[in-house]
Short mmCIF file of C-alpha atoms in Angstrom, two decimals:
data_model
loop_
_atom_site.label_atom_id
_atom_site.label_comp_id
_atom_site.label_asym_id
_atom_site.label_seq_id
_atom_site.Cartn_x
_atom_site.Cartn_y
_atom_site.Cartn_z
CA UNK A 1 5.49 28.20 -46.25
CA UNK A 2 2.62 26.56 -44.26
CA UNK A 3 3.68 25.58 -39.97
CA UNK A 4 1.99 22.23 -40.86
CA UNK A 5 0.69 20.53 -43.89
CA UNK A 6 -1.90 22.61 -45.85
CA UNK A 7 -4.70 19.57 -46.59
CA UNK A 8 -7.21 21.08 -48.70
CA UNK A 9 -4.89 23.14 -51.20
CA UNK A 10 -3.81 19.71 -50.95
CA UNK A 11 -6.54 17.40 -51.96
CA UNK A 12 -7.55 20.70 -54.39
CA UNK A 13 -4.54 20.13 -56.02
CA UNK A 14 -4.71 16.55 -56.87
CA UNK A 15 -8.40 16.70 -57.50
CA UNK A 16 -6.82 19.06 -60.52
CA UNK A 17 -4.03 16.81 -61.36
CA UNK A 18 -6.68 13.52 -61.10
CA UNK A 19 -8.73 15.77 -63.68
CA UNK A 20 -5.69 16.48 -65.98
CA UNK A 21 -5.56 12.62 -65.96
CA UNK A 22 -9.21 12.07 -66.33
CA UNK A 23 -9.20 14.58 -69.53
CA UNK A 24 -5.97 12.94 -71.85
CA UNK A 25 -3.18 14.71 -70.61
CA UNK A 26 -0.07 12.42 -68.97
CA UNK A 27 3.84 11.61 -68.68
CA UNK A 28 5.82 14.84 -67.50
CA UNK A 29 3.01 17.92 -67.99
CA UNK A 30 0.82 15.41 -65.66
CA UNK A 31 4.17 14.56 -62.58
CA UNK A 32 5.16 18.88 -63.21
CA UNK A 33 1.67 19.87 -62.30
CA UNK A 34 1.46 17.13 -59.02
CA UNK A 35 4.88 18.18 -58.08
CA UNK A 36 3.47 21.85 -58.06
CA UNK A 37 0.97 21.44 -56.10
CA UNK A 38 2.25 19.80 -53.37
CA UNK A 39 5.64 22.24 -52.82
CA UNK A 40 3.28 24.85 -51.34
CA UNK A 41 0.82 22.55 -49.41
CA UNK A 42 4.06 21.27 -47.54
CA UNK A 43 5.86 23.29 -47.78
CA UNK A 44 8.89 22.81 -49.03
CA UNK A 45 11.11 25.24 -51.00
CA UNK A 46 11.03 22.59 -53.91
CA UNK A 47 10.34 19.07 -54.53
CA UNK A 48 12.88 17.13 -57.30
CA UNK A 49 11.09 13.62 -59.51
CA UNK A 50 14.26 12.05 -60.27
CA UNK A 51 13.98 8.73 -63.09
CA UNK A 52 15.85 5.60 -62.72
CA UNK A 53 16.79 3.91 -65.79
CA UNK A 54 19.77 1.12 -65.51
CA UNK A 55 22.75 3.51 -66.86
CA UNK A 56 21.45 6.16 -64.24
CA UNK A 57 19.17 7.85 -63.36
CA UNK A 58 18.01 11.84 -64.03
CA UNK A 59 16.17 14.92 -62.78
CA UNK A 60 12.88 15.16 -65.01
CA UNK A 61 10.63 17.30 -63.68
CA UNK A 62 11.52 19.70 -60.47
CA UNK A 63 9.46 23.32 -58.94
CA UNK A 64 10.96 26.28 -57.01
CA UNK A 65 14.44 25.74 -55.39
CA UNK A 66 15.11 22.57 -57.22
CA UNK A 67 14.24 24.09 -60.56
CA UNK A 68 17.70 24.77 -62.22
CA UNK A 69 17.93 20.84 -61.98
CA UNK A 70 15.61 19.82 -64.48
CA UNK A 71 17.93 17.94 -66.75
CA UNK A 72 21.12 17.39 -64.14
CA UNK A 73 21.96 13.24 -64.87
CA UNK A 74 22.78 10.98 -62.14
CA UNK A 75 24.82 8.43 -62.92
CA UNK A 76 25.01 4.91 -61.71
CA UNK A 77 27.88 4.44 -60.51
CA UNK A 78 27.83 8.08 -58.48
CA UNK A 79 27.84 8.29 -54.82
CA UNK A 80 25.11 10.33 -54.73
CA UNK A 81 23.00 8.01 -57.34
CA UNK A 82 23.86 4.51 -54.26
CA UNK A 83 23.19 6.51 -51.25
CA UNK A 84 20.08 7.92 -52.76
CA UNK A 85 19.11 4.49 -53.45
CA UNK A 86 19.74 2.39 -50.71
CA UNK A 87 18.17 2.37 -47.11
CA UNK A 88 14.21 2.52 -46.52
CA UNK A 89 12.14 3.90 -48.87
CA UNK A 90 10.70 6.97 -47.38
CA UNK A 91 13.57 8.53 -44.62
CA UNK A 92 14.23 11.91 -44.17
CA UNK A 93 17.92 12.81 -45.48
CA UNK A 94 20.26 15.77 -44.14
CA UNK A 95 22.55 16.86 -47.37
CA UNK A 96 25.79 17.26 -46.05
CA UNK A 97 25.98 13.45 -45.59
CA UNK A 98 24.99 12.85 -48.81
CA UNK A 99 28.81 12.66 -51.10
CA UNK A 100 29.34 14.38 -53.86
CA UNK A 101 29.24 17.73 -55.51
CA UNK A 102 25.56 17.67 -55.77
CA UNK A 103 25.28 17.37 -51.72
CA UNK A 104 27.64 20.98 -51.58
CA UNK A 105 25.73 22.93 -54.24
CA UNK A 106 22.33 22.19 -51.70
CA UNK A 107 24.32 23.80 -49.18
CA UNK A 108 25.67 26.33 -51.10
CA UNK A 109 21.61 27.24 -51.36
CA UNK A 110 20.30 26.98 -48.31
CA UNK A 111 18.84 23.71 -48.37
CA UNK A 112 20.14 21.20 -45.78
CA UNK A 113 17.25 18.50 -45.71
CA UNK A 114 15.32 16.76 -47.50
CA UNK A 115 12.72 14.27 -47.40
CA UNK A 116 13.02 11.10 -50.45
CA UNK A 117 11.06 8.23 -50.86
CA UNK A 118 11.45 5.97 -53.77
CA UNK A 119 8.71 5.43 -56.16
CA UNK A 120 8.66 1.27 -56.79
CA UNK A 121 6.40 -0.51 -59.17
CA UNK A 122 6.52 -4.54 -58.24
CA UNK A 123 9.76 -4.47 -56.41
CA UNK A 124 11.81 -2.39 -59.39
CA UNK A 125 12.89 1.41 -58.63
CA UNK A 126 12.06 3.61 -61.25
CA UNK A 127 12.52 7.21 -59.43
CA UNK A 128 12.95 9.19 -55.93
CA UNK A 129 10.68 11.92 -54.88
CA UNK A 130 12.31 14.56 -53.23
CA UNK A 131 10.78 17.44 -51.14
CA UNK A 132 13.90 20.26 -49.83
CA UNK A 133 14.02 22.53 -47.16
CA UNK A 134 15.91 25.33 -46.46
CA UNK A 135 15.09 24.47 -42.43
CA UNK A 136 17.14 22.32 -40.62
CA UNK A 137 14.40 20.55 -38.75
CA UNK A 138 11.30 19.43 -38.90
CA UNK A 139 8.04 21.51 -37.60
CA UNK A 140 5.21 18.49 -38.63
CA UNK A 141 5.86 15.14 -39.55
CA UNK A 142 3.28 14.95 -41.55
CA UNK A 143 4.84 15.95 -44.73
CA UNK A 144 7.04 12.62 -44.29
CA UNK A 145 3.14 9.93 -45.30
CA UNK A 146 2.67 12.98 -48.09
CA UNK A 147 6.08 12.79 -49.87
CA UNK A 148 5.58 8.66 -49.58
CA UNK A 149 2.32 9.04 -50.43
CA UNK A 150 3.10 11.04 -54.14
CA UNK A 151 6.00 8.92 -54.16
CA UNK A 152 3.01 6.21 -54.81
CA UNK A 153 0.88 8.08 -57.42
CA UNK A 154 3.80 8.60 -59.52
CA UNK A 155 4.88 4.79 -59.39
CA UNK A 156 1.08 4.65 -60.50
CA UNK A 157 1.86 6.65 -63.12
CA UNK A 158 4.96 4.54 -63.89
CA UNK A 159 2.78 1.00 -63.16
CA UNK A 160 0.27 2.36 -66.02
CA UNK A 161 3.46 3.70 -68.48
CA UNK A 162 0.90 6.54 -69.45
CA UNK A 163 3.50 9.34 -70.89
CA UNK A 164 5.88 7.38 -68.54
CA UNK A 165 9.22 6.86 -68.61
CA UNK A 166 10.36 9.29 -69.99
CA UNK A 167 13.38 7.89 -71.55
CA UNK A 168 12.63 4.25 -72.88
CA UNK A 169 15.28 2.16 -71.46
CA UNK A 170 13.48 2.17 -68.51
CA UNK A 171 13.68 -0.77 -65.10
CA UNK A 172 9.98 -0.93 -65.40
CA UNK A 173 10.03 -1.75 -69.89
CA UNK A 174 13.67 -3.26 -69.53
CA UNK A 175 12.64 -6.45 -66.43
CA UNK A 176 9.34 -7.78 -68.44
CA UNK A 177 10.06 -11.38 -68.93
CA UNK A 178 8.26 -13.50 -71.48
CA UNK A 179 4.79 -14.68 -70.52
CA UNK A 180 2.29 -17.76 -70.37
CA UNK A 181 -0.99 -17.92 -70.95
CA UNK A 182 -2.11 -21.35 -72.14
CA UNK A 183 -6.29 -21.11 -74.12
CA UNK A 184 -8.99 -23.07 -74.25
CA UNK A 185 -10.47 -23.40 -78.33
CA UNK A 186 -12.92 -20.16 -77.92
CA UNK A 187 -9.53 -18.07 -77.11
CA UNK A 188 -10.39 -18.22 -73.31
CA UNK A 189 -7.66 -18.23 -70.63
CA UNK A 190 -7.10 -21.84 -68.80
CA UNK A 191 -3.78 -21.01 -67.72
CA UNK A 192 -2.08 -17.43 -66.60
CA UNK A 193 1.27 -16.87 -65.34
CA UNK A 194 2.38 -14.53 -62.64
CA UNK A 195 5.01 -12.24 -65.64
CA UNK A 196 1.72 -12.76 -68.67
CA UNK A 197 0.48 -10.27 -66.14
CA UNK A 198 3.97 -7.81 -65.61
CA UNK A 199 4.19 -7.98 -69.19
CA UNK A 200 0.10 -6.95 -69.99
CA UNK A 201 -0.63 -5.20 -66.46
CA UNK A 202 -3.59 -8.07 -66.38
CA UNK A 203 -3.12 -9.69 -62.90
CA UNK A 204 -4.67 -13.81 -62.90
CA UNK A 205 -7.36 -13.55 -61.08
CA UNK A 206 -8.62 -10.23 -64.42
CA UNK A 207 -7.56 -13.45 -67.06
CA UNK A 208 -8.71 -16.09 -66.53
CA UNK A 209 -11.98 -17.68 -68.08
CA UNK A 210 -12.12 -14.56 -70.32
CA UNK A 211 -11.39 -14.47 -73.94
CA UNK A 212 -7.31 -13.41 -74.55
CA UNK A 213 -6.66 -9.54 -74.29
CA UNK A 214 -4.26 -8.98 -78.03
CA UNK A 215 -5.03 -11.49 -80.83
CA UNK A 216 -3.80 -15.23 -81.34
CA UNK A 217 -1.61 -16.18 -84.18
CA UNK A 218 -2.15 -19.16 -86.38
CA UNK A 219 0.13 -21.89 -84.48
CA UNK A 220 2.94 -21.63 -84.84
CA UNK A 221 3.67 -17.95 -86.77
CA UNK A 222 4.96 -15.15 -84.75
CA UNK A 223 2.57 -11.34 -84.32
CA UNK A 224 3.94 -8.23 -82.99
CA UNK A 225 1.18 -6.40 -81.80
CA UNK A 226 0.61 -3.38 -79.92
CA UNK A 227 -1.11 -2.99 -77.20
CA UNK A 228 -4.10 0.55 -76.36
CA UNK A 229 -1.03 2.27 -74.31
CA UNK A 230 1.80 2.08 -76.54
CA UNK A 231 3.91 -0.87 -75.81
CA UNK A 232 4.59 -4.11 -78.53
CA UNK A 233 4.12 -7.56 -78.27
CA UNK A 234 5.41 -10.27 -79.60
CA UNK A 235 3.41 -13.02 -79.57
CA UNK A 236 3.81 -16.90 -80.76
CA UNK A 237 0.87 -19.87 -80.18
CA UNK A 238 1.33 -23.45 -80.50
CA UNK A 239 -0.80 -26.51 -79.96
CA UNK A 240 -0.73 -28.93 -76.33
CA UNK A 241 -0.62 -32.30 -77.20
CA UNK A 242 -3.07 -33.80 -77.05
CA UNK A 243 -7.34 -33.69 -78.31
CA UNK A 244 -5.57 -30.18 -79.93
CA UNK A 245 -8.75 -27.91 -77.61
CA UNK A 246 -6.08 -25.69 -75.87
CA UNK A 247 -3.26 -23.26 -77.14
CA UNK A 248 -0.55 -22.59 -75.48
CA UNK A 249 0.65 -18.71 -76.06
CA UNK A 250 3.97 -17.16 -75.61
CA UNK A 251 4.39 -13.51 -75.51
CA UNK A 252 7.42 -11.01 -74.41
CA UNK A 253 7.86 -7.00 -74.59
CA UNK A 254 9.77 -5.80 -78.03
CA UNK A 255 9.33 -2.39 -77.24
CA UNK A 256 12.94 -1.00 -77.23
CA UNK A 257 13.29 -2.84 -80.38
CA UNK A 258 11.07 -1.95 -81.90
CA UNK A 259 11.92 2.34 -80.61
CA UNK A 260 15.06 0.62 -81.97
CA UNK A 261 14.23 -0.79 -85.43
CA UNK A 262 11.72 2.91 -85.61
CA UNK A 263 15.11 4.50 -85.06
CA UNK A 264 17.26 2.63 -88.03
CA UNK A 265 14.31 2.74 -90.69
CA UNK A 266 14.20 7.01 -89.40
CA UNK A 267 17.91 6.62 -89.61
CA UNK A 268 17.40 6.20 -93.04
CA UNK A 269 14.65 8.03 -93.96
CA UNK A 270 15.92 11.15 -92.62
CA UNK A 271 19.73 11.03 -93.39
CA UNK A 272 18.97 10.10 -96.94
CA UNK A 273 16.25 13.82 -97.63
CA UNK A 274 19.28 15.53 -95.45
CA UNK A 275 21.13 14.38 -97.88
CA UNK A 276 20.06 14.45 -100.94
CA UNK A 277 19.31 18.35 -100.67
CA UNK A 278 22.98 19.69 -100.24
CA UNK A 279 23.81 17.06 -103.11
CA UNK A 280 21.34 17.85 -105.37
CA UNK A 281 21.94 21.41 -105.02
CA UNK A 282 25.55 21.50 -105.36
CA UNK A 283 25.39 18.96 -108.71
CA UNK A 284 23.35 21.47 -110.10
CA UNK A 285 25.68 24.41 -109.48
CA UNK A 286 28.04 22.49 -110.33
CA UNK A 287 27.07 21.80 -114.16
CA UNK A 288 25.77 24.93 -114.61
CA UNK A 289 29.26 26.29 -113.86
CA UNK A 290 31.05 23.32 -116.25
CA UNK A 291 28.24 23.26 -119.41
CA UNK A 292 28.03 27.36 -119.26
CA UNK A 293 31.00 28.58 -118.07
CA UNK A 294 31.63 30.98 -120.84
CA UNK A 295 28.57 33.15 -121.15
CA UNK A 296 28.53 33.30 -117.27
CA UNK A 297 28.68 36.56 -115.51
CA UNK A 298 32.02 37.09 -112.80
CA UNK A 299 29.25 37.90 -110.51
CA UNK A 300 27.18 34.53 -111.13
CA UNK A 301 29.77 32.33 -111.85
CA UNK A 302 31.48 33.70 -108.58
CA UNK A 303 28.19 33.07 -107.19
CA UNK A 304 27.13 29.65 -107.76
CA UNK A 305 30.64 28.78 -106.16
CA UNK A 306 29.67 30.69 -103.06
CA UNK A 307 26.71 28.11 -103.34
CA UNK A 308 28.83 25.00 -103.28
CA UNK A 309 30.47 25.80 -101.26
CA UNK A 310 27.45 26.99 -98.11
CA UNK A 311 26.33 23.84 -98.97
CA UNK A 312 29.93 21.49 -99.44
CA UNK A 313 29.68 22.60 -95.90
CA UNK A 314 26.74 22.29 -94.23
CA UNK A 315 26.94 18.26 -96.19
CA UNK A 316 30.44 18.41 -94.11
CA UNK A 317 29.09 19.43 -90.62
CA UNK A 318 25.87 16.72 -91.48
CA UNK A 319 28.00 14.20 -91.76
CA UNK A 320 30.21 15.27 -89.01
CA UNK A 321 27.05 15.32 -86.23
CA UNK A 322 25.92 11.69 -88.02
CA UNK A 323 29.77 10.38 -87.42
CA UNK A 324 30.17 11.24 -83.41
CA UNK A 325 25.89 9.61 -83.31
CA UNK A 326 27.30 6.24 -83.80
CA UNK A 327 30.13 6.65 -82.31
CA UNK A 328 27.79 6.04 -79.02
CA UNK A 329 29.98 8.40 -76.56
CA UNK A 330 28.53 8.41 -73.08
CA UNK A 331 29.67 10.37 -70.28
CA UNK A 332 33.15 9.92 -69.16
CA UNK A 333 33.78 12.77 -66.47
CA UNK A 334 36.68 13.95 -67.93
CA UNK A 335 37.08 16.93 -66.41
CA UNK A 336 38.84 19.55 -69.08
CA UNK A 337 41.10 22.88 -68.31
CA UNK A 338 39.41 25.62 -67.22
CA UNK A 339 39.00 28.61 -69.55
CA UNK A 340 37.35 32.06 -70.29
CA UNK A 341 33.92 31.47 -71.20
CA UNK A 342 32.20 34.73 -72.53
CA UNK A 343 35.77 35.10 -74.72
CA UNK A 344 34.17 31.32 -75.70
CA UNK A 345 31.03 32.03 -76.80
CA UNK A 346 32.33 35.00 -78.53
CA UNK A 347 34.20 33.85 -80.54
CA UNK A 348 32.11 30.57 -81.77
CA UNK A 349 29.20 33.51 -83.07
CA UNK A 350 31.82 34.52 -85.17
CA UNK A 351 31.72 30.66 -87.26
CA UNK A 352 28.09 30.78 -86.75
CA UNK A 353 26.09 30.11 -90.69
CA UNK A 354 25.35 34.04 -91.54
CA UNK A 355 21.69 33.61 -91.52
CA UNK A 356 21.87 32.82 -88.16
CA UNK A 357 25.05 34.83 -86.66
CA UNK A 358 23.02 37.78 -88.42
CA UNK A 359 19.84 37.47 -85.58
CA UNK A 360 22.59 36.79 -82.14
CA UNK A 361 22.34 39.43 -79.50
CA UNK A 362 24.71 38.64 -76.40
CA UNK A 363 23.70 39.83 -72.91
CA UNK A 364 27.26 38.80 -71.63
CA UNK A 365 28.73 39.85 -68.33
CA UNK A 366 32.87 40.85 -67.66
CA UNK A 367 33.15 39.01 -64.75
CA UNK A 368 31.94 35.92 -65.76
CA UNK A 369 34.09 33.50 -63.08
CA UNK A 370 36.14 30.63 -66.17
CA UNK A 371 33.97 27.24 -66.29
CA UNK A 372 36.28 24.35 -66.59
CA UNK A 373 35.29 22.22 -69.79
CA UNK A 374 36.36 21.56 -73.20
CA UNK A 375 36.66 25.83 -74.89
CA UNK A 376 37.22 23.50 -78.61
CA UNK A 377 34.04 22.00 -78.33
CA UNK A 378 32.13 24.58 -76.63
CA UNK A 379 31.18 26.12 -81.08
CA UNK A 380 29.77 22.57 -81.45
CA UNK A 381 27.01 22.96 -78.87
CA UNK A 382 26.66 27.37 -79.61
CA UNK A 383 26.36 25.89 -83.23
CA UNK A 384 23.91 23.54 -82.67
CA UNK A 385 22.18 25.87 -80.66
CA UNK A 386 21.75 28.38 -82.27
CA UNK A 387 20.19 26.93 -85.69
CA UNK A 388 17.94 24.97 -83.84
CA UNK A 389 16.33 28.15 -81.86
CA UNK A 390 16.77 30.02 -85.27
CA UNK A 391 14.99 26.79 -87.46
CA UNK A 392 12.36 27.08 -84.88
CA UNK A 393 11.54 30.85 -85.24
CA UNK A 394 10.65 33.89 -87.85
CA UNK A 395 14.17 34.49 -89.17
CA UNK A 396 13.40 38.39 -88.55
CA UNK A 397 13.86 37.63 -84.42
CA UNK A 398 15.77 37.73 -81.87
CA UNK A 399 18.45 34.83 -80.74
CA UNK A 400 19.69 35.78 -77.47
CA UNK A 401 22.54 34.47 -75.70
CA UNK A 402 22.90 35.31 -71.69
CA UNK A 403 25.51 34.00 -69.20
CA UNK A 404 25.12 34.26 -65.92
CA UNK A 405 26.80 32.15 -62.71
CA UNK A 406 25.97 30.49 -59.35
CA UNK A 407 28.33 28.71 -55.88
CA UNK A 408 28.61 25.63 -58.26
CA UNK A 409 28.47 26.09 -61.74
CA UNK A 410 28.38 28.88 -65.03
CA UNK A 411 25.99 28.72 -67.26
CA UNK A 412 25.00 30.11 -70.74
CA UNK A 413 21.35 30.12 -72.25
CA UNK A 414 20.16 30.58 -75.67
CA UNK A 415 16.51 31.32 -76.11
CA UNK A 416 14.63 31.82 -79.47
CA UNK A 417 10.54 33.97 -79.55
CA UNK A 418 9.84 30.86 -81.34
CA UNK A 419 6.99 27.94 -81.72
CA UNK A 420 7.98 26.73 -78.30
CA UNK A 421 7.97 23.59 -76.65
CA UNK A 422 5.97 21.40 -75.13
CA UNK A 423 6.55 19.94 -71.71
CA UNK A 424 5.93 16.61 -72.82
CA UNK A 425 8.56 17.17 -75.21
CA UNK A 426 11.99 18.86 -73.38
CA UNK A 427 13.53 14.98 -72.44
CA UNK A 428 12.18 13.45 -75.68
CA UNK A 429 14.38 16.74 -77.77
CA UNK A 430 17.52 14.99 -76.63
CA UNK A 431 16.90 11.26 -78.28
CA UNK A 432 18.57 11.08 -80.46
CA UNK A 433 16.83 11.28 -83.95
CA UNK A 434 13.23 12.13 -82.26
CA UNK A 435 11.23 15.21 -84.28
CA UNK A 436 8.16 16.35 -83.13
CA UNK A 437 6.56 16.36 -86.30
CA UNK A 438 7.26 12.98 -88.30
CA UNK A 439 6.67 11.78 -92.38
CA UNK A 440 4.51 14.24 -94.54
CA UNK A 441 3.66 16.46 -91.28
CA UNK A 442 7.77 17.68 -91.18
CA UNK A 443 7.71 21.36 -91.74
CA UNK A 444 10.95 21.63 -89.75
CA UNK A 445 14.18 19.91 -91.62
CA UNK A 446 17.22 18.13 -89.66
CA UNK A 447 17.81 14.99 -89.05
CA UNK A 448 17.33 14.59 -85.11
CA UNK A 449 20.59 14.81 -84.04
CA UNK A 450 21.52 18.22 -82.70
CA UNK A 451 19.85 18.55 -79.16
CA UNK A 452 21.16 14.99 -78.67
CA UNK A 453 24.92 15.94 -79.41
CA UNK A 454 24.88 18.61 -77.55
CA UNK A 455 23.45 16.24 -74.57
CA UNK A 456 26.14 14.13 -75.46
CA UNK A 457 29.06 16.35 -75.57
CA UNK A 458 27.98 18.68 -72.04
CA UNK A 459 27.85 15.52 -69.98
CA UNK A 460 31.22 14.04 -70.88
CA UNK A 461 32.17 17.46 -69.21
CA UNK A 462 30.35 16.72 -65.57
CA UNK A 463 28.05 19.42 -66.70
CA UNK A 464 24.43 19.33 -67.45
CA UNK A 465 21.59 19.85 -70.25
CA UNK A 466 17.85 21.33 -70.35
CA UNK A 467 14.93 22.25 -72.41
CA UNK A 468 12.26 24.45 -70.79
CA UNK A 469 9.93 26.93 -72.78
CA UNK A 470 9.92 30.46 -72.43
CA UNK A 471 7.13 32.72 -71.04
CA UNK A 472 5.36 34.36 -73.35
CA UNK A 473 6.47 31.73 -76.47
CA UNK A 474 10.29 30.45 -77.97
CA UNK A 475 12.46 27.81 -76.05
CA UNK A 476 14.97 28.02 -73.57
CA UNK A 477 17.77 26.27 -73.64
CA UNK A 478 20.27 25.88 -70.42
CA UNK A 479 23.66 24.31 -70.29
CA UNK A 480 25.49 24.52 -66.56
CA UNK A 481 29.29 23.09 -66.91
CA UNK A 482 31.13 23.05 -63.89
CA UNK A 483 33.61 26.38 -62.17
CA UNK A 484 36.53 26.80 -63.41
#
């Protein structure tokens, strides 16, 4: 670690990040690379960025000694969240001054000091950048300026809304109000209110006396229009009283509504497909048994009954997942009871589907401490993670399940050697009904609910779950739960 900020390395690294942006990269990959560049240049042990939404925050990118925090939620009412969002936007914080379990975990890892800088857009906090240090006292105050500058850069990325926020209900989207414009006969802007500037990202100086930057619907009609950055506007227009040469245009950001409509349509399409497959198979074999019972051998009958049973189990599992997702259970902070994670994992493996079970390779230490949570739900978590690993890897490759513990948490990992996951998808994969592929391009079946349910279950037990690409190919899913 440098004793002073390595500005040449910082500038060179920042240049590489700008090249990524100019070549079309955006969102989480750019943010992660930015943290990787900054961490060694300022001598930090680790960097972490927390994205905030109305419901709370979540660590979406982290490096070095902070890498273990990726995926960790920070509920809005958590004392640590309240502490981090209060006070100056750039400050140094002693970890022992932060209330809650997070501070204890950081201290236990030898990280007593952090520099915190909030990323703000239009007065709204979209996230906070945290530089963590092993030493207790700073030797170079320039690191404060660098962290503040990088937080501003990240805020600019959010302002562009190209790939960010990672979670679509972020405050930048939620806070947008209705825009209003007045245009002349040639559709040139004559009035542009502040909300219009906020919705479109185009200031009044840039908009006035220029053509309207989106299509204008006929008077009295409504038009939904998608902007180049992916957001959606709902636009209406009407004639102003007078000579009829001026028209008033109102528009609002309906990105969240479009997302919900898309999820609803996707839910209907995916679930109808996923339900149709086992139902068709069950009906086919049942009809065969009914119509040809006498001509079938005992082996044929047993095989048909076995397949009906397998498909019925798949159908029941899919229905359970749909019902669980529909309840919209939010993390409730239930502590659960201590249990032996190794025993629970071994028992859960025996209940896995046969095609997945025979691929499982266990690496579980005998002296693992107990974990605090709901043992019964662990079977569901392991089933979802292992079947997901099996779906995206070749049938003859292993699915490795391992476990470990640190001072505060006990964790287990499910690793495959499959197609891997793109960095920008590690958070989106936990969204309901999200699929890496869609439409006719989808090569892998599923309703897009498994990882969503895993996150719901784990966070209800004060834990968190994350995904990351595996070195050499494949994906690693990691679940962390409190020690019992």
